[in-house]
Amino acid sequence: MTEPPPPLPWTAWREATITAVAPITPRVKSFRLAVDFADSVRAGQHVDVRLTAEDGYQAQRSYSIASAPDGSGTIELMIEALPGGEVSGFFAEVAAVGDAIELRGPIGGAFVWGPEDGGPLLLVGGGSGIVPLLAMLRLRARVAPEIPCRLIYAVRTRAEAIALAELEARARDEPGFGLSLLTTREGAARRIDADAVAGALAGLGDPARVFVCGSNPFVAAASELLLAAGIAPARIRTERFGG
Amino acid sequence: MATRGFTGRRPPETTRERLPPGQHLTDDFPVLQIGPNPPVDLATWRFTLREGARPIRSWTWDEFGALPRTRWGGDIHCVTKWSKFDTAWEGVSFDDLMAAAGIAAPTDFLLAEGYDDYTTNVPVADLVGGKGMVATHYDGRPIPPDHGGPARLLVPHLYFWKSAKWVKGLRFTQKDEAGFWELRGYHMYGDPWREQRFDGD
């Protein structure tokens, strides 16, 4: 009998094979990657991805994990193709099932939620900032559905909303979860505002944890609104994309 | 291992030699922080040097503004992999702070402390000799709150999480004590040129 090798530390680069690719929106694709740490991911964490060209040139980026531990031995990333994106462009146009991708993680200890953190839980996402919040929603549904939760999700259009069908199904089927979808470029063309925050809080009560993720201006605006609504700063965690 | 089909978009050689490993150049100034900007009122703002819990010296905003000024220009590197070139800062150097307090650094290590209760550790050796300052101006203007104003630590040769935003003081410690991110697996020192992102790098 041989002992199984000890697990690699989370800081070690390892090769992960892409097991599935699926379009999510016109600009976002989902990638499932087989990793040895899938069961230890905390909702909200990210991985670092490193691509290497034939001549040794490398590029690194960070991507949030959309999945919660689900026994599949994989994590899900949702990667938006940015204009001129060196790494996101590779994922949009080249990456396919069977490719080996170098990554390490899971990373991050501030923007994380677990059932031990309790609730009520308020999630505020803009655009692709929904991805780490989706991991929290998936974890809550699996292990702590009794924790009240609201999601305010601001997107330009419904077509650009990530995982909209899943979010609307959760809002319909999961007692204790409510969704406020704000479309900024169609319909009522509504941005996040004091009324949107008040509406979410009215159905939720005083949140024990608040997570805000999105572009820099979105997170700045949402943070101000949350503070103005009387939420204690120490309960609010933020993560900003871009740059 | 080469990644199938990845060619990369190499920056010009003049850019590449200024980029630490794993970094890419941005023209924006991204904002990274763990929570909302804390409210900081200049009327009650204090900057305090402590040795452990004991205050050594404290300055009001006006007193701080009367200290000698230092300018620094150059490149900054964030652990989230962006670098920004040719940034321009102004503030009070660590050397001038020590001189104004009339002391030499009492220990070899310190924790920078922010108004948001963020902390990060920096060796004194990485602040002396003009290597670190408490900056109040960026690009000729007061630092906006999103970038850590009214005052932030600036230790530009280390990853930028060491340059604590909304800094309210420096606490000298007997040994090298981990701060907020260092307790969560980030590197104790954080040299971008050795790619010291995480514990063990």
Short mmCIF file of C-alpha atoms in Angstrom, two decimals:
data_model
loop_
_atom_site.label_atom_id
_atom_site.label_comp_id
_atom_site.label_asym_id
_atom_site.label_seq_id
_atom_site.Cartn_x
_atom_site.Cartn_y
_atom_site.Cartn_z
CA MET A 1 0.00 0.00 0.00
CA THR A 2 1.24 3.45 -0.80
CA GLU A 3 0.11 6.50 1.09
CA PRO A 4 -1.73 9.06 -1.01
CA PRO A 5 0.44 12.10 -1.64
CA PRO A 6 -0.14 14.95 0.81
CA PRO A 7 -2.42 17.68 -0.53
CA LEU A 8 -0.67 20.57 -2.24
CA PRO A 9 -0.73 23.84 -0.30
CA TRP A 10 -3.27 26.34 -1.66
CA THR A 11 -0.43 28.53 -2.86
CA ALA A 12 0.96 25.81 -5.15
CA TRP A 13 0.31 26.14 -8.87
CA ARG A 14 -1.46 23.07 -10.24
CA GLU A 15 -2.93 22.02 -13.56
CA ALA A 16 -6.71 21.88 -13.75
CA THR A 17 -8.52 20.31 -16.68
CA ILE A 18 -11.53 22.05 -18.18
CA THR A 19 -14.43 19.58 -17.95
CA ALA A 20 -17.24 21.74 -19.34
CA VAL A 21 -17.75 25.04 -21.15
CA ALA A 22 -21.11 26.75 -21.52
CA PRO A 23 -22.27 30.19 -22.70
CA ILE A 24 -23.92 32.22 -19.94
CA THR A 25 -24.54 35.55 -21.69
CA PRO A 26 -23.30 36.94 -25.02
CA ARG A 27 -20.05 37.96 -23.29
CA VAL A 28 -19.73 35.50 -20.40
CA LYS A 29 -18.81 31.83 -20.50
CA SER A 30 -18.89 29.26 -17.71
CA PHE A 31 -15.91 26.96 -17.25
CA ARG A 32 -15.89 23.89 -15.02
CA LEU A 33 -12.39 22.90 -13.90
CA ALA A 34 -11.39 19.74 -12.05
CA VAL A 35 -9.36 20.66 -8.96
CA ASP A 36 -8.30 18.84 -5.80
CA PHE A 37 -9.52 21.65 -3.53
CA ALA A 38 -13.14 21.83 -4.77
CA ASP A 39 -14.57 20.70 -1.44
CA SER A 40 -12.68 23.29 0.61
CA VAL A 41 -13.76 26.41 -1.29
CA ARG A 42 -15.47 29.07 0.84
CA ALA A 43 -18.20 31.04 -0.90
CA GLY A 44 -16.76 34.31 -2.21
CA GLN A 45 -13.20 33.14 -2.79
CA HIS A 46 -11.27 33.34 -6.06
CA VAL A 47 -8.49 31.57 -7.90
CA ASP A 48 -5.44 32.93 -9.65
CA VAL A 49 -5.06 31.68 -13.22
CA ARG A 50 -1.71 31.65 -15.03
CA LEU A 51 -1.37 31.20 -18.79
CA THR A 52 2.00 30.43 -20.40
CA ALA A 53 2.95 31.02 -24.05
CA GLU A 54 5.36 28.74 -25.96
CA ASP A 55 8.28 31.09 -25.25
CA GLY A 56 7.60 31.15 -21.51
CA TYR A 57 5.75 34.48 -21.42
CA GLN A 58 3.09 34.36 -18.70
CA ALA A 59 -0.02 36.30 -17.79
CA GLN A 60 -1.99 36.02 -14.54
CA ARG A 61 -5.50 37.08 -13.57
CA SER A 62 -7.87 36.46 -10.65
CA TYR A 63 -11.35 35.01 -11.17
CA SER A 64 -14.10 34.55 -8.60
CA ILE A 65 -15.51 31.08 -8.04
CA ALA A 66 -19.23 30.81 -8.86
CA SER A 67 -19.74 27.33 -7.41
CA ALA A 68 -20.10 26.14 -3.84
CA PRO A 69 -18.73 22.71 -2.89
CA ASP A 70 -21.12 20.29 -4.61
CA GLY A 71 -19.29 16.97 -4.62
CA SER A 72 -18.42 17.27 -8.32
CA GLY A 73 -14.69 17.73 -7.75
CA THR A 74 -14.88 20.83 -9.92
CA ILE A 75 -15.15 24.57 -9.50
CA GLU A 76 -17.05 26.86 -11.84
CA LEU A 77 -15.62 30.12 -13.14
CA MET A 78 -17.65 32.63 -15.13
CA ILE A 79 -15.36 34.72 -17.27
CA GLU A 80 -16.44 37.86 -19.09
CA ALA A 81 -14.68 38.70 -22.34
CA LEU A 82 -13.27 42.18 -21.78
CA PRO A 83 -12.39 44.38 -24.78
CA GLY A 84 -8.79 43.57 -25.65
CA GLY A 85 -8.59 41.22 -22.68
CA GLU A 86 -5.36 39.24 -22.85
CA VAL A 87 -6.54 36.42 -20.58
CA SER A 88 -10.33 36.81 -20.83
CA GLY A 89 -9.96 36.80 -24.62
CA PHE A 90 -8.16 33.46 -24.44
CA PHE A 91 -11.02 32.01 -22.41
CA ALA A 92 -13.61 33.48 -24.77
CA GLU A 93 -12.03 32.29 -28.00
CA VAL A 94 -9.59 29.44 -27.34
CA ALA A 95 -10.17 27.51 -24.11
CA ALA A 96 -12.02 24.22 -24.62
CA VAL A 97 -12.93 21.04 -22.77
CA GLY A 98 -9.80 18.98 -22.10
CA ASP A 99 -7.42 21.94 -21.91
CA ALA A 100 -5.15 22.08 -18.86
CA ILE A 101 -5.13 25.46 -17.12
CA GLU A 102 -2.63 26.40 -14.43
CA LEU A 103 -4.22 27.87 -11.32
CA ARG A 104 -3.90 28.17 -7.56
CA GLY A 105 -6.26 28.80 -4.71
CA PRO A 106 -8.77 29.11 -3.23
CA ILE A 107 -7.75 32.64 -2.24
CA GLY A 108 -9.38 35.29 -0.09
CA GLY A 109 -10.44 35.51 3.53
CA ALA A 110 -12.40 38.76 3.77
CA PHE A 111 -15.09 38.50 1.10
CA VAL A 112 -16.40 35.09 2.24
CA TRP A 113 -19.63 33.87 3.75
CA GLY A 114 -20.57 30.61 5.40
CA PRO A 115 -23.56 29.44 7.46
CA GLU A 116 -21.50 30.00 10.62
CA ASP A 117 -21.59 33.73 9.78
CA GLY A 118 -25.36 33.65 10.04
CA GLY A 119 -27.84 36.11 8.61
CA PRO A 120 -29.89 37.82 7.47
CA LEU A 121 -27.70 38.05 4.39
CA LEU A 122 -27.82 40.95 1.94
CA LEU A 123 -26.04 40.57 -1.40
CA VAL A 124 -25.55 43.48 -3.77
CA GLY A 125 -24.07 42.78 -7.20
CA GLY A 126 -23.42 44.78 -10.34
CA GLY A 127 -22.76 43.08 -13.69
CA SER A 128 -20.19 40.31 -13.40
CA GLY A 129 -19.90 41.14 -9.70
CA ILE A 130 -22.67 38.58 -9.23
CA VAL A 131 -20.21 35.67 -9.55
CA PRO A 132 -18.93 35.39 -5.94
CA LEU A 133 -22.45 36.19 -4.68
CA LEU A 134 -23.76 33.27 -6.72
CA ALA A 135 -21.45 30.98 -4.77
CA MET A 136 -22.98 32.33 -1.54
CA LEU A 137 -26.53 31.76 -2.84
CA ARG A 138 -25.69 28.22 -3.91
CA LEU A 139 -24.10 27.45 -0.54
CA ARG A 140 -27.01 28.93 1.38
CA ALA A 141 -29.53 26.90 -0.60
CA ARG A 142 -27.61 23.70 0.09
CA VAL A 143 -26.65 24.03 3.76
CA ALA A 144 -28.57 26.90 5.37
CA PRO A 145 -31.84 27.61 3.49
CA GLU A 146 -33.37 28.94 6.72
CA ILE A 147 -31.11 32.03 6.60
CA PRO A 148 -33.07 34.96 5.11
CA CYS A 149 -31.38 36.43 2.06
CA ARG A 150 -31.96 39.20 -0.50
CA LEU A 151 -30.05 39.93 -3.67
CA ILE A 152 -30.03 43.30 -5.38
CA TYR A 153 -28.62 42.69 -8.86
CA ALA A 154 -27.98 45.60 -11.23
CA VAL A 155 -27.31 44.82 -14.89
CA ARG A 156 -27.58 46.75 -18.11
CA THR A 157 -30.11 44.41 -19.73
CA ARG A 158 -31.77 41.10 -18.90
CA ALA A 159 -29.79 39.49 -21.71
CA GLU A 160 -26.57 40.48 -19.96
CA ALA A 161 -27.68 39.20 -16.55
CA ILE A 162 -25.56 36.26 -15.42
CA ALA A 163 -27.44 33.16 -14.27
CA LEU A 164 -30.77 34.98 -14.52
CA ALA A 165 -32.80 31.79 -14.94
CA GLU A 166 -31.18 30.30 -11.84
CA LEU A 167 -31.73 33.48 -9.82
CA GLU A 168 -35.38 33.75 -10.81
CA ALA A 169 -35.94 30.06 -10.08
CA ARG A 170 -34.37 30.48 -6.64
CA ALA A 171 -36.57 33.52 -5.94
CA ARG A 172 -39.62 31.48 -6.93
CA ASP A 173 -38.74 28.23 -5.18
CA GLU A 174 -36.69 29.16 -2.12
CA PRO A 175 -38.58 30.55 0.86
CA GLY A 176 -36.54 33.28 2.46
CA PHE A 177 -34.77 34.38 -0.72
CA GLY A 178 -35.80 37.45 -2.65
CA LEU A 179 -34.39 38.96 -5.84
CA SER A 180 -34.47 42.63 -6.86
CA LEU A 181 -33.31 42.88 -10.46
CA LEU A 182 -32.49 46.39 -11.66
CA THR A 183 -31.95 46.88 -15.39
CA THR A 184 -30.13 50.13 -16.05
CA ARG A 185 -30.42 50.24 -19.84
CA GLU A 186 -33.90 48.89 -20.51
CA GLY A 187 -37.35 48.80 -18.95
CA ALA A 188 -37.54 51.23 -16.05
CA ALA A 189 -33.80 51.95 -16.55
CA ARG A 190 -33.23 52.03 -12.83
CA ARG A 191 -29.89 52.22 -11.07
CA ILE A 192 -29.36 51.16 -7.49
CA ASP A 193 -30.85 53.82 -5.24
CA ALA A 194 -32.13 54.36 -1.70
CA ASP A 195 -35.51 52.87 -2.59
CA ALA A 196 -33.93 49.68 -3.91
CA VAL A 197 -31.93 49.30 -0.70
CA ALA A 198 -34.94 50.12 1.49
CA GLY A 199 -37.07 47.62 -0.44
CA ALA A 200 -34.57 44.83 0.09
CA LEU A 201 -34.14 45.66 3.77
CA ALA A 202 -37.91 45.80 4.34
CA GLY A 203 -38.22 42.15 3.44
CA LEU A 204 -35.05 41.09 5.17
CA GLY A 205 -34.62 42.84 8.49
CA ASP A 206 -31.29 44.07 9.79
CA PRO A 207 -28.59 42.16 7.88
CA ALA A 208 -25.78 40.55 9.83
CA ARG A 209 -23.65 40.36 6.70
CA VAL A 210 -23.62 42.44 3.52
CA PHE A 211 -21.51 41.67 0.46
CA VAL A 212 -21.13 44.15 -2.38
CA CYS A 213 -19.35 43.28 -5.61
CA GLY A 214 -19.11 44.99 -8.97
CA SER A 215 -17.33 47.77 -10.80
CA ASN A 216 -15.61 50.50 -8.87
CA PRO A 217 -18.38 53.14 -9.33
CA PHE A 218 -21.09 50.58 -8.54
CA VAL A 219 -19.47 49.46 -5.30
CA ALA A 220 -18.80 53.07 -4.26
CA ALA A 221 -22.44 54.06 -4.89
CA ALA A 222 -23.87 50.94 -3.25
CA SER A 223 -21.63 51.32 -0.18
CA GLU A 224 -22.78 54.90 0.35
CA LEU A 225 -26.43 53.83 0.10
CA LEU A 226 -25.95 50.97 2.56
CA LEU A 227 -24.24 53.24 5.09
CA ALA A 228 -26.97 55.85 4.62
CA ALA A 229 -29.54 53.11 5.35
CA GLY A 230 -27.90 52.69 8.74
CA ILE A 231 -25.97 49.45 8.21
CA ALA A 232 -22.87 49.25 10.40
CA PRO A 233 -19.67 49.56 8.29
CA ALA A 234 -18.11 46.48 9.91
CA ARG A 235 -20.90 44.31 8.49
CA ILE A 236 -20.21 45.37 4.91
CA ARG A 237 -17.61 43.63 2.77
CA THR A 238 -16.76 44.91 -0.68
CA GLU A 239 -14.96 43.56 -3.72
CA ARG A 240 -14.32 45.56 -6.85
CA PHE A 241 -13.67 44.34 -10.36
CA GLY A 242 -11.76 46.00 -13.16
CA GLY A 243 -8.40 47.54 -13.67
CA MET B 1 3.90 23.97 -19.38
CA ALA B 2 2.64 26.07 -22.26
CA THR B 3 -1.09 26.73 -22.39
CA ARG B 4 -2.55 25.42 -25.67
CA GLY B 5 -3.32 28.30 -28.01
CA PHE B 6 -2.18 31.09 -25.69
CA THR B 7 0.08 33.59 -27.39
CA GLY B 8 -0.34 36.54 -25.03
CA ARG B 9 -0.23 40.23 -25.71
CA ARG B 10 3.26 41.27 -24.77
CA PRO B 11 3.77 44.85 -23.73
CA PRO B 12 6.71 46.75 -25.27
CA GLU B 13 10.15 45.92 -23.87
CA THR B 14 10.35 49.27 -22.06
CA THR B 15 7.16 48.34 -20.21
CA ARG B 16 8.12 44.73 -19.56
CA GLU B 17 11.36 45.60 -17.79
CA ARG B 18 9.40 47.75 -15.32
CA LEU B 19 6.77 45.07 -14.66
CA PRO B 20 7.41 42.59 -11.82
CA PRO B 21 6.55 38.95 -12.64
CA GLY B 22 2.84 38.23 -13.05
CA GLN B 23 1.88 41.92 -13.26
CA HIS B 24 0.26 43.84 -16.10
CA LEU B 25 0.07 47.55 -16.71
CA THR B 26 -3.11 49.54 -16.11
CA ASP B 27 -3.85 53.16 -16.92
CA ASP B 28 -6.70 53.28 -14.41
CA PHE B 29 -6.26 53.50 -10.68
CA PRO B 30 -8.29 50.53 -9.43
CA VAL B 31 -9.72 50.63 -5.90
CA LEU B 32 -9.19 47.61 -3.65
CA GLN B 33 -10.36 47.50 -0.07
CA ILE B 34 -12.25 45.21 2.27
CA GLY B 35 -15.20 47.47 3.07
CA PRO B 36 -16.70 50.92 2.64
CA ASN B 37 -14.60 54.05 2.96
CA PRO B 38 -14.58 54.98 6.67
CA PRO B 39 -15.75 58.48 7.55
CA VAL B 40 -12.68 60.54 8.43
CA ASP B 41 -13.17 64.06 9.80
CA LEU B 42 -10.16 66.34 9.50
CA ALA B 43 -11.30 68.23 12.61
CA THR B 44 -10.77 65.13 14.76
CA TRP B 45 -8.15 63.38 12.62
CA ARG B 46 -5.06 62.29 14.51
CA PHE B 47 -1.94 60.53 13.42
CA THR B 48 -0.39 58.65 16.33
CA LEU B 49 2.87 56.80 16.82
CA ARG B 50 2.67 54.06 19.44
CA GLU B 51 5.05 51.59 20.97
CA GLY B 52 2.75 48.69 21.69
CA ALA B 53 -0.28 50.32 23.34
CA ARG B 54 1.67 53.37 24.59
CA PRO B 55 1.28 56.58 22.55
CA ILE B 56 4.63 58.20 21.71
CA ARG B 57 3.51 61.20 19.69
CA SER B 58 0.32 62.41 18.04
CA TRP B 59 -0.38 65.09 15.45
CA THR B 60 -3.59 66.89 14.47
CA TRP B 61 -4.26 67.48 10.77
CA ASP B 62 -2.94 71.04 10.97
CA GLU B 63 0.16 69.97 12.88
CA PHE B 64 0.76 67.18 10.39
CA GLY B 65 0.44 69.64 7.52
CA ALA B 66 3.24 71.73 9.02
CA LEU B 67 5.77 68.88 8.90
CA PRO B 68 8.45 68.80 6.17
CA ARG B 69 7.12 67.56 2.82
CA THR B 70 8.59 64.89 0.55
CA ARG B 71 7.67 63.99 -3.03
CA TRP B 72 7.98 60.56 -4.58
CA GLY B 73 7.32 59.51 -8.14
CA GLY B 74 7.38 56.01 -9.58
CA ASP B 75 5.62 52.71 -10.16
CA ILE B 76 3.21 50.90 -7.83
CA HIS B 77 2.25 47.23 -7.88
CA CYS B 78 -0.93 45.66 -6.49
CA VAL B 79 -1.07 41.99 -5.50
CA THR B 80 -4.23 41.69 -7.62
CA LYS B 81 -1.76 41.96 -10.54
CA TRP B 82 -2.09 45.48 -11.82
CA SER B 83 0.82 47.86 -11.87
CA LYS B 84 0.59 51.58 -12.47
CA PHE B 85 3.55 53.57 -13.73
CA ASP B 86 4.70 57.10 -12.98
CA THR B 87 2.48 57.83 -10.00
CA ALA B 88 3.23 61.04 -8.08
CA TRP B 89 2.80 61.33 -4.33
CA GLU B 90 3.56 63.89 -1.66
CA GLY B 91 3.53 63.62 2.09
CA VAL B 92 5.69 63.28 5.17
CA SER B 93 8.54 60.80 5.05
CA PHE B 94 8.98 58.27 7.81
CA ASP B 95 12.40 59.82 8.50
CA ASP B 96 10.83 63.24 9.02
CA LEU B 97 8.16 61.73 11.27
CA MET B 98 10.84 60.20 13.47
CA ALA B 99 12.76 63.49 13.53
CA ALA B 100 9.60 65.46 14.40
CA ALA B 101 8.86 63.00 17.20
CA GLY B 102 12.46 63.35 18.39
CA ILE B 103 13.01 59.61 18.45
CA ALA B 104 14.67 56.78 16.62
CA ALA B 105 12.38 53.88 15.77
CA PRO B 106 12.05 51.99 19.09
CA THR B 107 11.72 48.55 17.45
CA ASP B 108 12.47 46.95 14.07
CA PHE B 109 8.85 46.32 13.08
CA LEU B 110 5.52 48.10 13.03
CA LEU B 111 1.87 47.75 12.10
CA ALA B 112 0.24 50.51 10.09
CA GLU B 113 -3.30 51.04 11.38
CA GLY B 114 -6.21 52.45 9.38
CA TYR B 115 -9.42 54.23 10.39
CA ASP B 116 -11.22 51.16 9.01
CA ASP B 117 -9.31 48.99 11.55
CA TYR B 118 -7.23 47.53 8.71
CA THR B 119 -3.68 46.69 9.72
CA THR B 120 -0.57 45.67 7.81
CA ASN B 121 2.97 44.99 8.94
CA VAL B 122 6.08 46.66 7.55
CA PRO B 123 9.69 46.37 8.73
CA VAL B 124 11.15 49.69 9.86
CA ALA B 125 14.07 49.04 7.48
CA ASP B 126 11.59 49.38 4.59
CA LEU B 127 10.47 52.84 5.71
CA VAL B 128 13.72 54.58 6.67
CA GLY B 129 16.08 56.26 4.24
CA GLY B 130 13.25 57.79 2.21
CA LYS B 131 11.65 54.42 1.43
CA GLY B 132 8.26 55.15 3.01
CA MET B 133 5.99 58.09 3.74
CA VAL B 134 2.55 59.04 4.97
CA ALA B 135 1.12 60.53 1.80
CA THR B 136 -1.54 63.24 1.74
CA HIS B 137 -1.42 64.21 -1.94
CA TYR B 138 -1.65 62.24 -5.18
CA ASP B 139 -1.00 63.86 -8.53
CA GLY B 140 -0.83 67.29 -6.91
CA ARG B 141 -4.21 67.05 -5.17
CA PRO B 142 -5.43 65.81 -1.78
CA ILE B 143 -5.82 62.03 -1.96
CA PRO B 144 -9.52 61.24 -2.51
CA PRO B 145 -11.21 58.87 -0.03
CA ASP B 146 -11.35 56.02 -2.58
CA HIS B 147 -7.56 56.05 -2.69
CA GLY B 148 -7.07 56.30 1.06
CA GLY B 149 -7.30 60.02 1.76
CA PRO B 150 -6.86 62.13 3.71
CA ALA B 151 -3.65 60.20 4.47
CA ARG B 152 -2.31 56.78 3.54
CA LEU B 153 0.93 54.95 4.04
CA LEU B 154 3.09 54.71 0.91
CA VAL B 155 5.68 51.93 0.70
CA PRO B 156 5.91 51.67 -3.08
CA HIS B 157 8.61 48.99 -3.31
CA LEU B 158 6.26 46.47 -1.65
CA TYR B 159 2.87 45.21 -2.91
CA PHE B 160 0.34 47.95 -2.41
CA TRP B 161 -1.68 46.23 0.33
CA LYS B 162 1.22 47.33 2.57
CA SER B 163 0.39 50.97 1.78
CA ALA B 164 -2.52 51.15 4.24
CA LYS B 165 -5.36 53.49 3.34
CA TRP B 166 -6.92 56.02 5.77
CA VAL B 167 -3.94 55.52 8.04
CA LYS B 168 -4.35 56.74 11.62
CA GLY B 169 -1.04 55.69 13.03
CA LEU B 170 1.96 53.41 13.22
CA ARG B 171 2.32 50.94 16.08
CA PHE B 172 5.85 49.70 16.74
CA THR B 173 5.96 46.02 17.67
CA GLN B 174 8.67 43.90 19.28
CA LYS B 175 8.42 41.26 16.59
CA ASP B 176 7.03 41.08 13.06
CA GLU B 177 3.27 40.75 13.70
CA ALA B 178 0.87 39.81 10.92
CA GLY B 179 -1.77 42.34 9.87
CA PHE B 180 -5.19 41.84 8.27
CA TRP B 181 -4.17 40.18 5.01
CA GLU B 182 -1.05 38.56 6.42
CA LEU B 183 -3.28 36.70 8.91
CA ARG B 184 -5.26 35.48 5.87
CA GLY B 185 -2.35 33.91 4.03
CA TYR B 186 -0.74 36.88 2.34
CA HIS B 187 3.01 37.16 2.46
CA MET B 188 4.60 38.75 5.53
CA TYR B 189 6.95 40.89 3.41
CA GLY B 190 5.40 41.26 -0.08
CA ASP B 191 8.25 42.03 -2.49
CA PRO B 192 6.70 42.23 -5.99
CA TRP B 193 10.03 41.53 -7.71
CA ARG B 194 10.23 38.18 -5.86
CA GLU B 195 6.48 37.69 -6.43
CA GLN B 196 5.83 37.28 -2.71
CA ARG B 197 2.04 37.32 -2.96
CA PHE B 198 1.18 34.58 -0.49
CA ASP B 199 2.70 32.78 2.47
CA GLY B 200 5.26 30.37 1.03
CA ASP B 201 5.84 32.28 -2.25
#
